[in-house]
Amino acid sequence: ARALLADARRAFDAGARVLVIDLTHVVQIDSLGVAAIVAVTEMAPPGAVVRLAALGPYARIVARVTHLD
């Protein structure tokens, strides 16, 4: 989670307007992972877009339930 937050901050500081979080290798997401993704969406500058990509079945359910999809 810390690496995700640090990478997102660097990307936004460098001017990124679109950030794609690739969940290809994520099998399970716990509350810390959900909190990190929410934090990334909240740190995005105005007009920036955060998207989740390559969600597996479990991650898709978690994203849907937490309104991150």
Backbone as JSON Lines, residues from 0, in Angstrom:
{"i":0,"aa":"A","n":[0.82,-1.19,0.0],"ca":[0.0,0.0,0.0],"c":[0.87,1.26,0.0]}
{"i":1,"aa":"R","n":[1.94,1.24,0.77],"ca":[2.82,2.42,0.82],"c":[3.47,2.68,-0.53]}
{"i":2,"aa":"A","n":[3.87,1.61,-1.2],"ca":[4.51,1.77,-2.52],"c":[3.52,2.37,-3.52]}
{"i":3,"aa":"L","n":[2.27,1.91,-3.46],"ca":[1.25,2.46,-4.35],"c":[1.07,3.95,-4.11]}
{"i":4,"aa":"L","n":[0.98,4.35,-2.86],"ca":[0.81,5.76,-2.53],"c":[2.0,6.59,-2.99]}
{"i":5,"aa":"A","n":[3.21,6.08,-2.75],"ca":[4.42,6.8,-3.15],"c":[4.5,6.92,-4.67]}
{"i":6,"aa":"D","n":[4.21,5.83,-5.38],"ca":[4.24,5.87,-6.85],"c":[3.2,6.83,-7.4]}
{"i":7,"aa":"A","n":[2.01,6.81,-6.81],"ca":[0.95,7.71,-7.28],"c":[1.34,9.16,-7.04]}
{"i":8,"aa":"R","n":[1.9,9.45,-5.88],"ca":[2.32,10.83,-5.57],"c":[3.36,11.29,-6.57]}
{"i":9,"aa":"R","n":[4.34,10.44,-6.87],"ca":[5.38,10.81,-7.85],"c":[4.76,11.07,-9.22]}
{"i":10,"aa":"A","n":[3.83,10.2,-9.62],"ca":[3.19,10.36,-10.93],"c":[2.41,11.67,-11.0]}
{"i":11,"aa":"F","n":[1.63,11.95,-9.98],"ca":[0.84,13.2,-9.99],"c":[1.75,14.42,-9.91]}
{"i":12,"aa":"D","n":[2.8,14.34,-9.11],"ca":[3.75,15.46,-9.01],"c":[4.45,15.71,-10.34]}
{"i":13,"aa":"A","n":[4.61,14.65,-11.14],"ca":[5.26,14.78,-12.46],"c":[4.26,15.24,-13.53]}
{"i":14,"aa":"G","n":[3.0,15.42,-13.13],"ca":[2.01,15.95,-14.07],"c":[1.07,14.93,-14.68]}
{"i":15,"aa":"A","n":[1.09,13.7,-14.2],"ca":[0.18,12.69,-14.75],"c":[-1.27,13.13,-14.58]}
{"i":16,"aa":"R","n":[-2.06,12.94,-15.62],"ca":[-3.48,13.28,-15.58],"c":[-4.34,12.02,-15.57]}
{"i":17,"aa":"V","n":[-3.74,10.89,-15.92],"ca":[-4.42,9.6,-15.88],"c":[-3.49,8.62,-15.17]}
{"i":18,"aa":"L","n":[-4.04,7.93,-14.18],"ca":[-3.27,6.93,-13.45],"c":[-4.04,5.62,-13.5]}
{"i":19,"aa":"V","n":[-3.41,4.59,-14.04],"ca":[-4.03,3.27,-14.13],"c":[-3.35,2.37,-13.11]}
{"i":20,"aa":"I","n":[-4.15,1.81,-12.21],"ca":[-3.65,0.88,-11.21],"c":[-3.91,-0.52,-11.75]}
{"i":21,"aa":"D","n":[-2.83,-1.2,-12.11],"ca":[-2.91,-2.53,-12.72],"c":[-2.98,-3.59,-11.62]}
{"i":22,"aa":"L","n":[-4.09,-4.3,-11.56],"ca":[-4.3,-5.32,-10.54],"c":[-4.17,-6.74,-11.09]}
{"i":23,"aa":"T","n":[-3.41,-6.89,-12.16],"ca":[-3.24,-8.18,-12.81],"c":[-2.85,-9.28,-11.83]}
{"i":24,"aa":"H","n":[-1.9,-9.01,-10.97],"ca":[-1.37,-10.04,-10.07],"c":[-1.99,-10.0,-8.68]}
{"i":25,"aa":"V","n":[-3.05,-9.24,-8.52],"ca":[-3.71,-9.14,-7.21],"c":[-4.79,-10.22,-7.12]}
{"i":26,"aa":"V","n":[-4.64,-11.08,-6.14],"ca":[-5.61,-12.16,-5.94],"c":[-6.66,-11.74,-4.93]}
{"i":27,"aa":"Q","n":[-6.25,-10.98,-3.93],"ca":[-7.15,-10.57,-2.86],"c":[-6.82,-9.14,-2.45]}
{"i":28,"aa":"I","n":[-7.84,-8.38,-2.08],"ca":[-7.64,-7.01,-1.6],"c":[-8.24,-6.93,-0.2]}
{"i":29,"aa":"D","n":[-7.42,-6.51,0.76],"ca":[-7.93,-6.34,2.12],"c":[-8.27,-4.86,2.35]}
{"i":30,"aa":"S","n":[-8.67,-4.53,3.57],"ca":[-9.09,-3.16,3.86],"c":[-7.95,-2.16,3.66]}
{"i":31,"aa":"L","n":[-6.72,-2.57,3.91],"ca":[-5.58,-1.68,3.7],"c":[-5.41,-1.38,2.21]}
{"i":32,"aa":"G","n":[-5.59,-2.38,1.37],"ca":[-5.5,-2.16,-0.07],"c":[-6.6,-1.24,-0.58]}
{"i":33,"aa":"V","n":[-7.82,-1.46,-0.09],"ca":[-8.94,-0.58,-0.48],"c":[-8.65,0.84,-0.01]}
{"i":34,"aa":"A","n":[-8.18,0.99,1.21],"ca":[-7.86,2.32,1.73],"c":[-6.79,3.01,0.9]}
{"i":35,"aa":"A","n":[-5.81,2.26,0.44],"ca":[-4.75,2.85,-0.39],"c":[-5.3,3.32,-1.72]}
{"i":36,"aa":"I","n":[-6.17,2.53,-2.33],"ca":[-6.77,2.93,-3.61],"c":[-7.63,4.17,-3.41]}
{"i":37,"aa":"V","n":[-8.41,4.21,-2.35],"ca":[-9.22,5.39,-2.05],"c":[-8.32,6.61,-1.85]}
{"i":38,"aa":"A","n":[-7.22,6.43,-1.12],"ca":[-6.3,7.54,-0.88],"c":[-5.71,8.06,-2.18]}
{"i":39,"aa":"V","n":[-5.4,7.16,-3.11],"ca":[-4.88,7.59,-4.42],"c":[-5.94,8.42,-5.15]}
{"i":40,"aa":"T","n":[-7.19,7.98,-5.13],"ca":[-8.22,8.75,-5.82],"c":[-8.41,10.12,-5.17]}
{"i":41,"aa":"E","n":[-8.23,10.19,-3.86],"ca":[-8.38,11.47,-3.16],"c":[-7.19,12.39,-3.37]}
{"i":42,"aa":"M","n":[-6.0,11.84,-3.6],"ca":[-4.82,12.69,-3.82],"c":[-4.7,13.17,-5.27]}
{"i":43,"aa":"A","n":[-5.51,12.59,-6.14],"ca":[-5.45,12.99,-7.56],"c":[-5.8,14.47,-7.69]}
{"i":44,"aa":"P","n":[-5.03,15.19,-8.47],"ca":[-5.33,16.61,-8.67],"c":[-6.64,16.79,-9.43]}
{"i":45,"aa":"P","n":[-7.24,17.96,-9.34],"ca":[-8.48,18.21,-10.07],"c":[-8.32,17.9,-11.55]}
{"i":46,"aa":"G","n":[-9.27,17.16,-12.08],"ca":[-9.24,16.79,-13.49],"c":[-8.5,15.51,-13.8]}
{"i":47,"aa":"A","n":[-7.75,15.0,-12.84],"ca":[-7.02,13.74,-13.06],"c":[-7.98,12.57,-12.9]}
{"i":48,"aa":"V","n":[-7.65,11.46,-13.55],"ca":[-8.49,10.27,-13.55],"c":[-7.68,9.1,-13.01]}
{"i":49,"aa":"V","n":[-8.28,8.33,-12.1],"ca":[-7.67,7.1,-11.59],"c":[-8.56,5.95,-12.01]}
{"i":50,"aa":"R","n":[-7.96,4.95,-12.66],"ca":[-8.71,3.79,-13.13],"c":[-8.06,2.52,-12.61]}
{"i":51,"aa":"L","n":[-8.89,1.52,-12.38],"ca":[-8.4,0.19,-12.02],"c":[-8.44,-0.68,-13.26]}
{"i":52,"aa":"A","n":[-7.4,-1.48,-13.46],"ca":[-7.34,-2.33,-14.65],"c":[-7.02,-3.77,-14.26]}
{"i":53,"aa":"A","n":[-7.48,-4.69,-15.08],"ca":[-7.18,-6.13,-14.96],"c":[-7.59,-6.69,-13.61]}
{"i":54,"aa":"L","n":[-8.8,-6.38,-13.19],"ca":[-9.31,-6.9,-11.93],"c":[-9.72,-8.36,-12.08]}
{"i":55,"aa":"G","n":[-9.26,-9.17,-11.15],"ca":[-9.71,-10.56,-11.1],"c":[-11.11,-10.61,-10.5]}
{"i":56,"aa":"P","n":[-11.69,-11.79,-10.42],"ca":[-13.07,-11.92,-9.91],"c":[-13.24,-11.34,-8.5]}
{"i":57,"aa":"Y","n":[-12.34,-11.67,-7.58],"ca":[-12.46,-11.17,-6.22],"c":[-12.28,-9.66,-6.16]}
{"i":58,"aa":"A","n":[-11.25,-9.16,-6.85],"ca":[-10.99,-7.72,-6.86],"c":[-12.15,-6.97,-7.49]}
{"i":59,"aa":"R","n":[-12.79,-7.54,-8.5],"ca":[-13.93,-6.91,-9.15],"c":[-15.09,-6.76,-8.16]}
{"i":60,"aa":"I","n":[-15.33,-7.81,-7.37],"ca":[-16.41,-7.75,-6.36],"c":[-16.1,-6.67,-5.33]}
{"i":61,"aa":"V","n":[-14.87,-6.65,-4.83],"ca":[-14.47,-5.64,-3.84],"c":[-14.62,-4.24,-4.43]}
{"i":62,"aa":"A","n":[-14.18,-4.05,-5.65],"ca":[-14.3,-2.74,-6.3],"c":[-15.76,-2.33,-6.44]}
{"i":63,"aa":"R","n":[-16.59,-3.26,-6.79],"ca":[-18.02,-2.95,-6.97],"c":[-18.66,-2.59,-5.62]}
{"i":64,"aa":"V","n":[-18.38,-3.38,-4.6],"ca":[-18.99,-3.16,-3.29],"c":[-18.52,-1.83,-2.69]}
{"i":65,"aa":"T","n":[-17.29,-1.47,-2.93],"ca":[-16.72,-0.24,-2.36],"c":[-16.86,0.95,-3.3]}
{"i":66,"aa":"H","n":[-17.55,0.77,-4.4],"ca":[-17.79,1.85,-5.39],"c":[-16.5,2.38,-6.01]}
{"i":67,"aa":"L","n":[-15.51,1.51,-6.17],"ca":[-14.27,1.89,-6.83],"c":[-14.26,1.51,-8.3]}
{"i":68,"aa":"D","n":[-15.33,0.89,-8.77],"ca":[-15.36,0.47,-10.16],"c":[-15.87,1.57,-11.06]}
